[in-house]
DNA sequence: CGGAAGATCGGGTTATCCCCGATTGTTTCC
DNA sequence: GGAAACAATCGGGGATAACCCGATCTTCCG
């Protein structure tokens, strides 16, 4: 019995590409595809696929909300979200909505295929250990945030990083923290050394991902 | 003789999907694929493909600038841009950069295939009637985003902003764009003046919001 | 106690920032 | 068709900030 897959993605050519790749797998088949979240839900109810391959950004019902409703309303259906966003909050939202996996679009198809097989091996409702499973799963595409800011950076360094990511100058930060400019510079150097990030831009992105500042 | 195609797209799984679809066509073959604009240029120079299938948003050199340089530097190469942006100014910029076609990602693969064959039939430089052909193609989803980068910043300034937001230094950007450090500095000043943003951190956030770079 | 880690600062070198101006080519507009 | 505006390119030079080295002091813990 092949793994029955439903494709939900708003770009036709990407759906076709995925379908073409999936159909090369002997143990998988695409039972339907759709371009929006609402019909994804309807098709899932009607066809009860084993796996729904879901995009986040779709017109109408978005991927996260569609995931929530499919997981609740279609027994046995696992949802794998394929997204271009590596933002942690997207990931958290998606998993909270009941998705079994969260993969980035710059993963290889082989990773997707093994993710599909993997969620089939676990039961239909692997939600109890989603946290561990999935966080572990996307450890690589999210480029090693095993060591989150809290683990690696000291409290003072986090203060400095946050202010940097908010666009404050070194001098500004120094006066805000009531220390000398040199101290702030040292903190910044330590931050950059620890994270192996050597530009304000990348540091800002890191801080955003870690929730130290917002867009 | 098959049509020799170079794939440039920053998402691995989309590249694989496109490759899979293209390889089903008897008259086409994928000679190489890459995830960034700069190596697309290098590969195009080295392999002289018939068609470069280009994504707009790519790290390093973006698709528009890569298109410009490929059209100028690789005789006989036609560039077809595959984008998710239906914004008019993106289209205009892309075509001005010398692309032969501008297709949206929600087109069917069949449209892409016929576009590839079509640009092969016209000469290597069919730039004269690009306008009509392509504008007609994506006539449906045109929306004006007045407040985006496109309205305010010039193409070159967007290039610079993107590279800045990716953490490149001024010197680095200068060598990437083949201009002097002074030129990049001027662009940066213009960007900051136009946007009234005066820190790399805030500029990075702006670039992320505007889709010029990702987290 | 000894030693690691955190927070604080300084000196000197290098790079960047920011004001100015200047040239060339293209687009636009009356 | 010519003026005007814009875009892209570069340079000088002084102020500023970042970068790399090291150094002190405290705290905390085995």
CSV table of C-alpha atoms (C1' of nucleotides) in Angstrom, one decimal:
chain,number,residue,atom,x,y,z
A,1,UNK,CA,0.0,0.0,0.0
A,2,UNK,CA,1.5,3.3,-1.1
A,3,UNK,CA,1.7,6.3,1.2
A,4,UNK,CA,-1.1,8.6,0.0
A,5,UNK,CA,-0.1,12.2,-0.2
A,6,UNK,CA,-2.0,15.4,-0.6
A,7,UNK,CA,-0.2,18.5,-1.9
A,8,UNK,CA,-1.1,21.9,-0.8
A,9,UNK,CA,0.9,24.7,-2.2
A,10,UNK,CA,-0.1,27.9,-3.9
A,11,UNK,CA,2.5,27.7,-6.7
A,12,UNK,CA,1.5,25.4,-9.5
A,13,UNK,CA,4.9,24.8,-10.8
A,14,UNK,CA,6.2,23.9,-7.3
A,15,UNK,CA,3.3,21.5,-6.9
A,16,UNK,CA,4.2,19.9,-10.2
A,17,UNK,CA,7.8,19.6,-9.3
A,18,UNK,CA,7.0,18.0,-6.0
A,19,UNK,CA,4.6,15.6,-7.6
A,20,UNK,CA,7.2,14.6,-10.2
A,21,UNK,CA,9.7,13.9,-7.4
A,22,UNK,CA,7.2,12.0,-5.3
A,23,UNK,CA,6.1,9.8,-8.1
A,24,UNK,CA,9.6,8.6,-8.5
A,25,UNK,CA,9.3,7.0,-5.1
A,26,UNK,CA,7.8,3.5,-5.4
A,27,UNK,CA,6.1,3.7,-2.0
A,28,UNK,CA,4.3,7.0,-2.5
A,29,UNK,CA,1.6,8.6,-4.6
A,30,UNK,CA,0.0,11.9,-4.9
A,31,UNK,CA,-3.8,11.6,-4.5
A,32,UNK,CA,-4.6,15.2,-5.0
A,33,UNK,CA,-3.2,18.7,-5.1
A,34,UNK,CA,-4.6,22.1,-4.3
A,35,UNK,CA,-3.6,25.7,-4.2
A,36,UNK,CA,-5.3,26.9,-1.1
A,37,UNK,CA,-5.8,26.0,2.5
A,38,UNK,CA,-9.6,25.7,2.4
A,39,UNK,CA,-9.8,23.2,-0.3
A,40,UNK,CA,-6.9,21.3,1.3
A,41,UNK,CA,-9.1,20.8,4.3
A,42,UNK,CA,-12.0,19.7,2.1
A,43,UNK,CA,-9.8,17.3,0.1
A,44,UNK,CA,-8.3,15.9,3.2
A,45,UNK,CA,-11.7,15.2,4.7
A,46,UNK,CA,-12.8,13.5,1.5
A,47,UNK,CA,-9.7,11.5,0.6
A,48,UNK,CA,-8.2,10.9,4.1
A,49,UNK,CA,-4.6,11.0,2.9
A,50,UNK,CA,-1.8,9.6,5.0
A,51,UNK,CA,0.3,12.8,4.6
A,52,UNK,CA,-0.5,16.4,3.8
A,53,UNK,CA,2.4,18.3,2.4
A,54,UNK,CA,1.5,21.9,3.4
A,55,UNK,CA,2.9,25.3,2.5
A,56,UNK,CA,2.5,28.1,5.0
A,57,UNK,CA,1.7,31.0,2.8
A,58,UNK,CA,-1.5,30.2,0.9
A,59,UNK,CA,-4.4,32.4,-0.1
A,60,UNK,CA,-7.6,32.0,1.9
A,61,UNK,CA,-6.9,29.7,4.8
A,62,UNK,CA,-3.2,29.9,5.6
A,63,UNK,CA,-1.1,26.8,6.1
A,64,UNK,CA,-1.0,27.0,9.9
A,65,UNK,CA,-4.8,27.3,10.3
A,66,UNK,CA,-5.4,24.6,7.7
A,67,UNK,CA,-3.0,22.4,9.6
A,68,UNK,CA,-4.9,22.9,12.8
A,69,UNK,CA,-8.2,22.0,11.2
A,70,UNK,CA,-6.9,19.0,9.3
A,71,UNK,CA,-5.2,17.5,12.4
A,72,UNK,CA,-8.4,18.0,14.4
A,73,UNK,CA,-10.8,16.9,11.7
A,74,UNK,CA,-9.1,14.2,9.7
A,75,UNK,CA,-8.2,11.1,11.8
A,76,UNK,CA,-4.9,9.5,10.7
A,77,UNK,CA,-3.7,12.4,8.6
A,78,UNK,CA,-0.2,13.7,9.4
A,79,UNK,CA,0.8,17.2,8.2
A,80,UNK,CA,4.3,18.1,7.1
A,81,UNK,CA,4.8,21.7,6.6
A,82,UNK,CA,7.2,22.9,3.9
A,83,UNK,CA,8.1,26.5,4.4
A,84,UNK,CA,10.6,29.1,3.3
A,85,UNK,CA,10.6,30.8,6.7
A,86,UNK,CA,13.2,29.7,9.3
A,87,UNK,CA,11.7,32.0,11.8
A,88,UNK,CA,11.3,30.2,15.2
A,89,UNK,CA,7.9,31.6,15.8
A,90,UNK,CA,6.6,30.1,12.6
A,91,UNK,CA,8.0,26.8,13.6
A,92,UNK,CA,6.5,27.0,17.1
A,93,UNK,CA,3.1,28.0,15.7
A,94,UNK,CA,3.1,25.3,13.2
A,95,UNK,CA,4.0,22.6,15.6
A,96,UNK,CA,1.5,23.9,18.1
A,97,UNK,CA,-1.1,23.6,15.3
A,98,UNK,CA,-0.3,19.9,15.2
A,99,UNK,CA,2.1,19.5,12.3
A,100,UNK,CA,4.4,16.5,12.5
A,101,UNK,CA,7.3,18.0,10.8
A,102,UNK,CA,8.5,21.5,9.8
A,103,UNK,CA,10.9,21.4,6.8
A,104,UNK,CA,12.6,24.3,5.0
A,105,UNK,CA,12.4,24.6,1.3
A,106,UNK,CA,16.1,24.6,0.9
A,107,UNK,CA,16.2,21.0,2.2
A,108,UNK,CA,16.9,18.3,-0.2
A,109,UNK,CA,14.1,16.1,-1.5
A,110,UNK,CA,15.7,13.1,0.1
A,111,UNK,CA,15.1,14.8,3.5
A,112,UNK,CA,11.5,15.3,2.7
A,113,UNK,CA,11.1,11.7,1.5
A,114,UNK,CA,12.6,10.3,4.7
A,115,UNK,CA,10.5,12.7,6.7
A,116,UNK,CA,7.4,11.3,5.0
A,117,UNK,CA,8.4,7.7,5.8
A,118,UNK,CA,9.3,8.6,9.3
A,119,UNK,CA,6.0,10.2,10.2
A,120,UNK,CA,4.3,7.1,8.7
A,121,UNK,CA,6.2,4.8,11.1
A,122,UNK,CA,5.1,6.8,14.1
A,123,UNK,CA,1.4,6.5,14.8
A,124,UNK,CA,-1.2,8.8,13.3
A,125,UNK,CA,-1.0,11.1,16.3
A,126,UNK,CA,2.6,11.6,17.2
A,127,UNK,CA,1.8,14.8,18.9
A,128,UNK,CA,3.0,13.7,22.3
A,129,UNK,CA,6.6,13.8,21.2
A,130,UNK,CA,6.4,16.4,18.5
A,131,UNK,CA,8.5,18.7,20.5
A,132,UNK,CA,11.6,16.5,20.7
A,133,UNK,CA,11.1,14.9,17.4
A,134,UNK,CA,10.7,17.9,15.3
A,135,UNK,CA,13.0,20.3,17.1
A,136,UNK,CA,15.6,17.6,16.7
A,137,UNK,CA,14.6,17.1,13.1
A,138,UNK,CA,15.2,20.6,11.9
A,139,UNK,CA,18.3,21.1,13.9
A,140,UNK,CA,20.4,21.3,10.8
A,141,UNK,CA,18.3,23.6,8.5
A,142,UNK,CA,18.0,26.0,11.4
A,143,UNK,CA,21.8,26.0,11.6
A,144,UNK,CA,22.6,24.7,15.0
A,145,UNK,CA,20.6,26.7,17.5
A,146,UNK,CA,21.1,24.0,20.0
A,147,UNK,CA,22.9,26.6,22.0
A,148,UNK,CA,20.3,29.3,22.3
A,149,UNK,CA,21.2,32.7,23.4
A,150,UNK,CA,20.5,31.9,27.0
A,151,UNK,CA,22.9,29.0,27.0
A,152,UNK,CA,25.8,30.7,25.3
A,153,UNK,CA,25.7,34.4,26.1
A,154,UNK,CA,25.9,35.9,29.5
A,155,UNK,CA,23.1,38.1,30.7
A,156,UNK,CA,25.1,41.2,30.1
A,157,UNK,CA,26.0,40.1,26.6
A,158,UNK,CA,22.3,39.5,25.9
A,159,UNK,CA,21.6,43.1,27.0
A,160,UNK,CA,24.2,44.4,24.6
A,161,UNK,CA,23.0,42.2,21.7
A,162,UNK,CA,19.4,43.3,22.1
A,163,UNK,CA,20.4,46.9,22.1
A,164,UNK,CA,22.6,46.4,19.1
A,165,UNK,CA,19.7,44.7,17.3
A,166,UNK,CA,17.5,47.6,18.1
A,167,UNK,CA,19.9,49.9,16.1
A,168,UNK,CA,21.6,51.5,19.0
A,169,UNK,CA,25.2,52.7,18.6
A,170,UNK,CA,27.9,51.5,20.8
A,171,UNK,CA,28.1,54.9,22.5
A,172,UNK,CA,24.4,54.8,23.0
A,173,UNK,CA,24.5,51.4,24.6
A,174,UNK,CA,27.3,52.4,26.8
A,175,UNK,CA,25.4,55.3,28.3
A,176,UNK,CA,22.3,53.2,28.6
A,177,UNK,CA,24.1,50.5,30.5
A,178,UNK,CA,26.3,53.1,32.4
A,179,UNK,CA,29.5,51.6,31.3
A,180,UNK,CA,32.3,52.8,29.0
A,181,UNK,CA,32.3,52.4,25.3
A,182,UNK,CA,35.2,50.0,25.6
A,183,UNK,CA,33.2,47.7,27.8
A,184,UNK,CA,30.4,47.5,25.2
A,185,UNK,CA,33.0,46.9,22.5
A,186,UNK,CA,34.4,44.0,24.5
A,187,UNK,CA,31.0,42.5,25.0
A,188,UNK,CA,30.3,42.8,21.3
A,189,UNK,CA,33.5,41.1,20.5
A,190,UNK,CA,32.7,38.3,22.9
A,191,UNK,CA,29.2,37.9,21.3
A,192,UNK,CA,30.6,37.8,17.8
A,193,UNK,CA,33.3,35.3,18.8
A,194,UNK,CA,30.8,33.0,20.6
A,195,UNK,CA,28.3,33.0,17.9
A,196,UNK,CA,30.8,33.2,15.1
A,197,UNK,CA,28.9,36.0,13.5
A,198,UNK,CA,30.8,39.0,12.5
A,199,UNK,CA,28.4,41.6,11.2
A,200,UNK,CA,25.7,43.7,12.7
A,201,UNK,CA,23.3,42.5,10.0
A,202,UNK,CA,23.7,38.8,10.8
A,203,UNK,CA,23.7,39.6,14.5
A,204,UNK,CA,20.4,41.4,14.1
A,205,UNK,CA,18.9,38.4,12.3
A,206,UNK,CA,20.1,36.1,15.1
A,207,UNK,CA,18.6,38.4,17.7
A,208,UNK,CA,15.3,38.4,15.8
A,209,UNK,CA,15.3,34.6,15.6
A,210,UNK,CA,16.0,34.3,19.2
A,211,UNK,CA,13.3,36.7,20.1
A,212,UNK,CA,15.5,39.4,21.6
A,213,UNK,CA,14.1,42.0,19.3
A,214,UNK,CA,11.3,42.1,16.7
A,215,UNK,CA,11.0,43.3,13.1
B,1,UNK,CA,20.7,18.9,-29.8
B,2,UNK,CA,18.9,19.4,-26.5
B,3,UNK,CA,18.2,22.8,-25.0
B,4,UNK,CA,20.9,23.2,-22.3
B,5,UNK,CA,19.4,24.7,-19.2
B,6,UNK,CA,21.0,26.2,-16.1
B,7,UNK,CA,18.9,26.3,-12.9
B,8,UNK,CA,19.4,29.1,-10.4
B,9,UNK,CA,17.1,29.0,-7.4
B,10,UNK,CA,17.9,29.2,-3.7
B,11,UNK,CA,15.6,26.4,-2.6
B,12,UNK,CA,17.1,23.0,-3.1
B,13,UNK,CA,13.8,21.2,-3.2
B,14,UNK,CA,12.4,23.5,-5.9
B,15,UNK,CA,15.5,23.0,-8.0
B,16,UNK,CA,15.1,19.3,-7.7
B,17,UNK,CA,11.5,19.6,-8.7
B,18,UNK,CA,12.2,21.7,-11.7
B,19,UNK,CA,15.0,19.4,-12.7
B,20,UNK,CA,12.7,16.4,-12.5
B,21,UNK,CA,10.1,18.1,-14.6
B,22,UNK,CA,12.6,19.3,-17.2
B,23,UNK,CA,14.3,16.0,-17.6
B,24,UNK,CA,11.0,14.5,-18.7
B,25,UNK,CA,11.1,16.7,-21.8
B,26,UNK,CA,13.0,15.0,-24.5
B,27,UNK,CA,14.4,18.2,-25.9
B,28,UNK,CA,15.8,19.7,-22.7
B,29,UNK,CA,18.5,18.9,-20.2
B,30,UNK,CA,19.8,20.5,-17.0
B,31,UNK,CA,23.5,21.2,-17.3
B,32,UNK,CA,23.9,22.7,-13.9
B,33,UNK,CA,22.1,24.1,-10.9
B,34,UNK,CA,23.1,26.6,-8.2
B,35,UNK,CA,21.6,28.4,-5.2
B,36,UNK,CA,23.0,31.8,-5.7
B,37,UNK,CA,23.3,34.5,-8.3
B,38,UNK,CA,27.0,34.8,-8.3
B,39,UNK,CA,27.8,31.2,-9.1
B,40,UNK,CA,25.0,31.4,-11.6
B,41,UNK,CA,27.0,34.0,-13.4
B,42,UNK,CA,30.2,31.9,-13.2
B,43,UNK,CA,28.5,28.8,-14.3
B,44,UNK,CA,26.8,30.6,-17.2
B,45,UNK,CA,30.2,31.9,-18.3
B,46,UNK,CA,31.7,28.4,-18.1
B,47,UNK,CA,28.9,26.3,-19.6
B,48,UNK,CA,27.3,28.8,-21.9
B,49,UNK,CA,23.8,27.3,-21.5
B,50,UNK,CA,21.0,28.1,-23.9
B,51,UNK,CA,18.6,29.1,-21.1
B,52,UNK,CA,19.1,30.2,-17.5
B,53,UNK,CA,16.1,29.6,-15.3
B,54,UNK,CA,16.5,32.3,-12.7
B,55,UNK,CA,14.8,33.0,-9.4
B,56,UNK,CA,14.7,36.6,-8.2
B,57,UNK,CA,15.4,36.3,-4.5
B,58,UNK,CA,18.7,34.7,-4.0
B,59,UNK,CA,21.5,35.3,-1.5
B,60,UNK,CA,24.5,37.3,-2.6
B,61,UNK,CA,23.8,38.5,-6.1
B,62,UNK,CA,20.0,38.7,-6.6
B,63,UNK,CA,18.3,37.4,-9.7
B,64,UNK,CA,17.9,40.8,-11.4
B,65,UNK,CA,21.5,41.8,-11.1
B,66,UNK,CA,22.6,38.3,-12.0
B,67,UNK,CA,20.4,38.5,-15.1
B,68,UNK,CA,21.9,41.8,-16.1
B,69,UNK,CA,25.4,40.4,-15.9
B,70,UNK,CA,24.6,37.1,-17.7
B,71,UNK,CA,22.9,38.9,-20.5
B,72,UNK,CA,25.8,41.2,-20.9
B,73,UNK,CA,28.5,38.7,-20.4
B,74,UNK,CA,27.3,35.4,-21.9
B,75,UNK,CA,26.6,35.6,-25.6
B,76,UNK,CA,23.6,33.4,-26.6
B,77,UNK,CA,22.3,32.9,-23.2
B,78,UNK,CA,18.6,33.7,-22.6
B,79,UNK,CA,17.4,34.3,-19.1
B,80,UNK,CA,13.9,33.3,-18.0
B,81,UNK,CA,13.0,34.6,-14.6
B,82,UNK,CA,10.7,32.6,-12.4
B,83,UNK,CA,9.4,34.7,-9.6
B,84,UNK,CA,6.7,34.7,-6.9
B,85,UNK,CA,6.4,38.5,-7.1
B,86,UNK,CA,3.7,39.9,-9.4
B,87,UNK,CA,4.7,43.4,-8.7
B,88,UNK,CA,4.9,45.5,-11.8
B,89,UNK,CA,8.2,47.1,-11.0
B,90,UNK,CA,9.9,43.8,-10.4
B,91,UNK,CA,8.7,42.8,-13.9
B,92,UNK,CA,9.9,46.0,-15.4
B,93,UNK,CA,13.3,45.8,-13.7
B,94,UNK,CA,13.8,42.2,-14.7
B,95,UNK,CA,13.0,42.9,-18.4
B,96,UNK,CA,15.2,45.9,-18.4
B,97,UNK,CA,17.9,43.8,-17.1
B,98,UNK,CA,17.6,41.7,-20.2
B,99,UNK,CA,15.5,38.8,-19.3
B,100,UNK,CA,13.6,37.2,-22.1
B,101,UNK,CA,10.6,36.1,-20.1
B,102,UNK,CA,9.1,36.8,-16.7
B,103,UNK,CA,7.0,33.9,-15.4
B,104,UNK,CA,5.2,33.6,-12.1
B,105,UNK,CA,5.6,30.5,-9.9
B,106,UNK,CA,2.0,29.8,-10.1
B,107,UNK,CA,2.1,29.2,-13.8
B,108,UNK,CA,1.9,25.6,-15.0
B,109,UNK,CA,5.1,23.8,-16.0
B,110,UNK,CA,3.7,23.5,-19.5
B,111,UNK,CA,3.8,27.3,-19.8
B,112,UNK,CA,7.4,27.2,-18.7
B,113,UNK,CA,8.3,24.5,-21.1
B,114,UNK,CA,6.7,26.4,-24.0
B,115,UNK,CA,8.4,29.6,-22.9
B,116,UNK,CA,11.7,27.8,-23.0
B,117,UNK,CA,11.1,26.6,-26.5
B,118,UNK,CA,9.8,30.0,-27.5
B,119,UNK,CA,12.9,31.9,-26.5
B,120,UNK,CA,15.0,29.3,-28.3
B,121,UNK,CA,13.1,30.0,-31.6
B,122,UNK,CA,13.6,33.7,-31.4
B,123,UNK,CA,17.2,34.8,-31.6
B,124,UNK,CA,19.5,34.9,-28.6
B,125,UNK,CA,18.5,38.6,-28.1
B,126,UNK,CA,14.7,38.8,-28.5
B,127,UNK,CA,14.6,41.8,-26.3
B,128,UNK,CA,12.6,43.9,-28.7
B,129,UNK,CA,9.2,42.3,-28.1
B,130,UNK,CA,9.6,41.2,-24.5
B,131,UNK,CA,7.4,43.9,-23.2
B,132,UNK,CA,4.2,42.8,-24.9
B,133,UNK,CA,4.8,39.1,-24.5
B,134,UNK,CA,5.4,39.0,-20.9
B,135,UNK,CA,3.3,41.8,-19.6
B,136,UNK,CA,0.4,39.9,-21.2
B,137,UNK,CA,1.4,36.7,-19.5
B,138,UNK,CA,0.9,37.7,-16.0
B,139,UNK,CA,-1.8,40.3,-16.5
B,140,UNK,CA,-4.0,39.1,-13.8
B,141,UNK,CA,-2.3,39.5,-10.5
B,142,UNK,CA,-0.8,43.0,-10.7
B,143,UNK,CA,-0.8,45.0,-7.6
B,144,UNK,CA,0.8,48.2,-6.7
B,145,UNK,CA,2.8,48.3,-3.5
B,146,UNK,CA,3.7,52.0,-3.4
B,147,UNK,CA,5.4,51.7,0.0
B,148,UNK,CA,7.9,49.0,-1.0
B,149,UNK,CA,11.6,49.4,-1.7
B,150,UNK,CA,10.9,49.5,-5.3
B,151,UNK,CA,9.1,52.8,-5.1
B,152,UNK,CA,11.8,54.4,-3.2
B,153,UNK,CA,15.1,52.8,-3.9
B,154,UNK,CA,16.8,52.5,-7.2
B,155,UNK,CA,17.8,49.0,-8.5
B,156,UNK,CA,21.4,49.5,-7.6
B,157,UNK,CA,20.5,50.8,-4.1
B,158,UNK,CA,18.5,47.6,-3.6
B,159,UNK,CA,21.5,45.5,-4.6
B,160,UNK,CA,23.6,47.3,-2.0
B,161,UNK,CA,20.9,47.1,0.7
B,162,UNK,CA,20.5,43.4,0.1
B,163,UNK,CA,24.2,42.8,0.5
B,164,UNK,CA,24.4,45.0,3.5
B,165,UNK,CA,21.5,43.1,5.1
B,166,UNK,CA,23.4,39.9,4.4
B,167,UNK,CA,26.2,41.1,6.5
B,168,UNK,CA,28.7,42.0,3.8
B,169,UNK,CA,31.2,44.8,4.5
B,170,UNK,CA,31.4,47.9,2.3
B,171,UNK,CA,34.6,46.6,0.8
B,172,UNK,CA,33.1,43.3,0.2
B,173,UNK,CA,30.1,44.8,-1.5
B,174,UNK,CA,32.3,46.9,-3.7
B,175,UNK,CA,34.2,44.0,-5.0
B,176,UNK,CA,31.0,41.9,-5.5
B,177,UNK,CA,29.5,44.7,-7.6
B,178,UNK,CA,32.7,45.5,-9.3
B,179,UNK,CA,32.7,49.1,-8.2
B,180,UNK,CA,34.8,51.2,-5.8
B,181,UNK,CA,34.2,51.4,-2.1
B,182,UNK,CA,33.3,55.1,-2.5
B,183,UNK,CA,30.4,54.2,-4.8
B,184,UNK,CA,29.0,51.7,-2.3
B,185,UNK,CA,29.3,54.3,0.4
B,186,UNK,CA,27.4,56.8,-1.7
B,187,UNK,CA,24.7,54.3,-2.3
B,188,UNK,CA,24.5,53.5,1.4
B,189,UNK,CA,24.1,57.2,2.2
B,190,UNK,CA,21.4,57.6,-0.3
B,191,UNK,CA,19.6,54.5,1.1
B,192,UNK,CA,19.8,55.8,4.6
B,193,UNK,CA,18.7,59.3,3.6
B,194,UNK,CA,15.7,58.0,1.6
B,195,UNK,CA,14.6,55.6,4.3
B,196,UNK,CA,15.6,57.8,7.2
B,197,UNK,CA,17.2,54.7,8.8
B,198,UNK,CA,20.6,55.2,10.2
B,199,UNK,CA,21.7,51.9,11.6
B,200,UNK,CA,22.7,48.6,10.0
B,201,UNK,CA,20.4,46.8,12.4
B,202,UNK,CA,17.3,48.7,11.4
B,203,UNK,CA,18.2,48.5,7.8
B,204,UNK,CA,18.5,44.8,8.1
B,205,UNK,CA,15.0,44.6,9.6
B,206,UNK,CA,13.7,46.8,6.8
B,207,UNK,CA,15.3,44.5,4.2
B,208,UNK,CA,13.8,41.5,5.8
B,209,UNK,CA,10.3,43.1,5.9
B,210,UNK,CA,10.7,44.0,2.3
B,211,UNK,CA,11.8,40.5,1.3
B,212,UNK,CA,15.3,41.5,0.2
B,213,UNK,CA,16.8,39.1,2.5
B,214,UNK,CA,15.7,36.4,4.9
B,215,UNK,CA,16.3,35.5,8.5
C,1,DC,C1',43.1,28.2,47.9
C,2,DG,C1',43.2,28.3,42.9
C,3,DG,C1',41.2,28.9,38.9
C,4,DA,C1',37.5,29.8,35.7
C,5,DA,C1',34.3,33.1,34.1
C,6,DG,C1',32.2,37.5,34.0
C,7,DA,C1',32.4,42.5,33.7
C,8,DT,C1',35.1,46.2,33.3
C,9,DC,C1',38.5,49.3,30.8
C,10,DG,C1',42.8,51.1,27.7
C,11,DG,C1',46.1,51.6,23.5
C,12,DG,C1',47.0,51.4,18.9
C,13,DT,C1',45.7,50.1,14.2
C,14,DT,C1',42.4,49.7,10.7
C,15,DA,C1',38.2,50.5,8.6
C,16,DT,C1',34.1,53.0,8.2
C,17,DC,C1',31.2,57.0,8.3
C,18,DC,C1',30.0,61.5,6.6
C,19,DC,C1',30.5,65.8,4.7
C,20,DC,C1',31.8,67.9,0.4
C,21,DG,C1',32.2,67.9,-4.8
C,22,DA,C1',32.4,66.0,-9.7
C,23,DT,C1',31.5,63.4,-14.1
C,24,DT,C1',28.9,60.6,-17.2
C,25,DG,C1',24.8,58.7,-19.1
C,26,DT,C1',19.8,58.2,-19.2
C,27,DT,C1',14.9,59.6,-18.5
C,28,DT,C1',11.6,62.9,-18.3
C,29,DC,C1',9.2,66.7,-19.3
C,30,DC,C1',7.8,71.2,-21.2
D,1,DG,C1',15.0,69.5,-28.8
D,2,DG,C1',17.0,71.2,-25.0
D,3,DA,C1',16.6,71.7,-19.9
D,4,DA,C1',16.2,69.4,-15.7
D,5,DA,C1',16.2,65.6,-12.8
D,6,DC,C1',17.8,61.3,-11.7
D,7,DA,C1',21.0,57.4,-11.5
D,8,DA,C1',25.6,55.5,-11.1
D,9,DT,C1',30.1,56.2,-10.7
D,10,DC,C1',34.4,58.0,-8.1
D,11,DG,C1',37.5,61.0,-5.0
D,12,DG,C1',39.4,63.9,-0.7
D,13,DG,C1',39.7,64.5,4.0
D,14,DG,C1',38.5,64.7,8.8
D,15,DA,C1',35.7,62.6,12.4
D,16,DT,C1',34.2,58.4,14.2
D,17,DA,C1',33.7,53.8,15.2
D,18,DA,C1',35.2,49.2,15.0
D,19,DC,C1',38.8,45.8,15.7
D,20,DC,C1',42.6,43.2,18.1
D,21,DC,C1',45.7,42.9,21.6
D,22,DG,C1',46.1,42.8,26.6
D,23,DA,C1',44.9,43.9,31.6
D,24,DT,C1',42.5,44.4,36.1
D,25,DC,C1',39.0,43.2,39.5
D,26,DT,C1',35.3,40.6,41.4
D,27,DT,C1',32.7,36.5,42.2
D,28,DC,C1',31.8,31.9,42.6
D,29,DC,C1',32.7,27.2,43.2
D,30,DG,C1',35.1,22.7,43.7
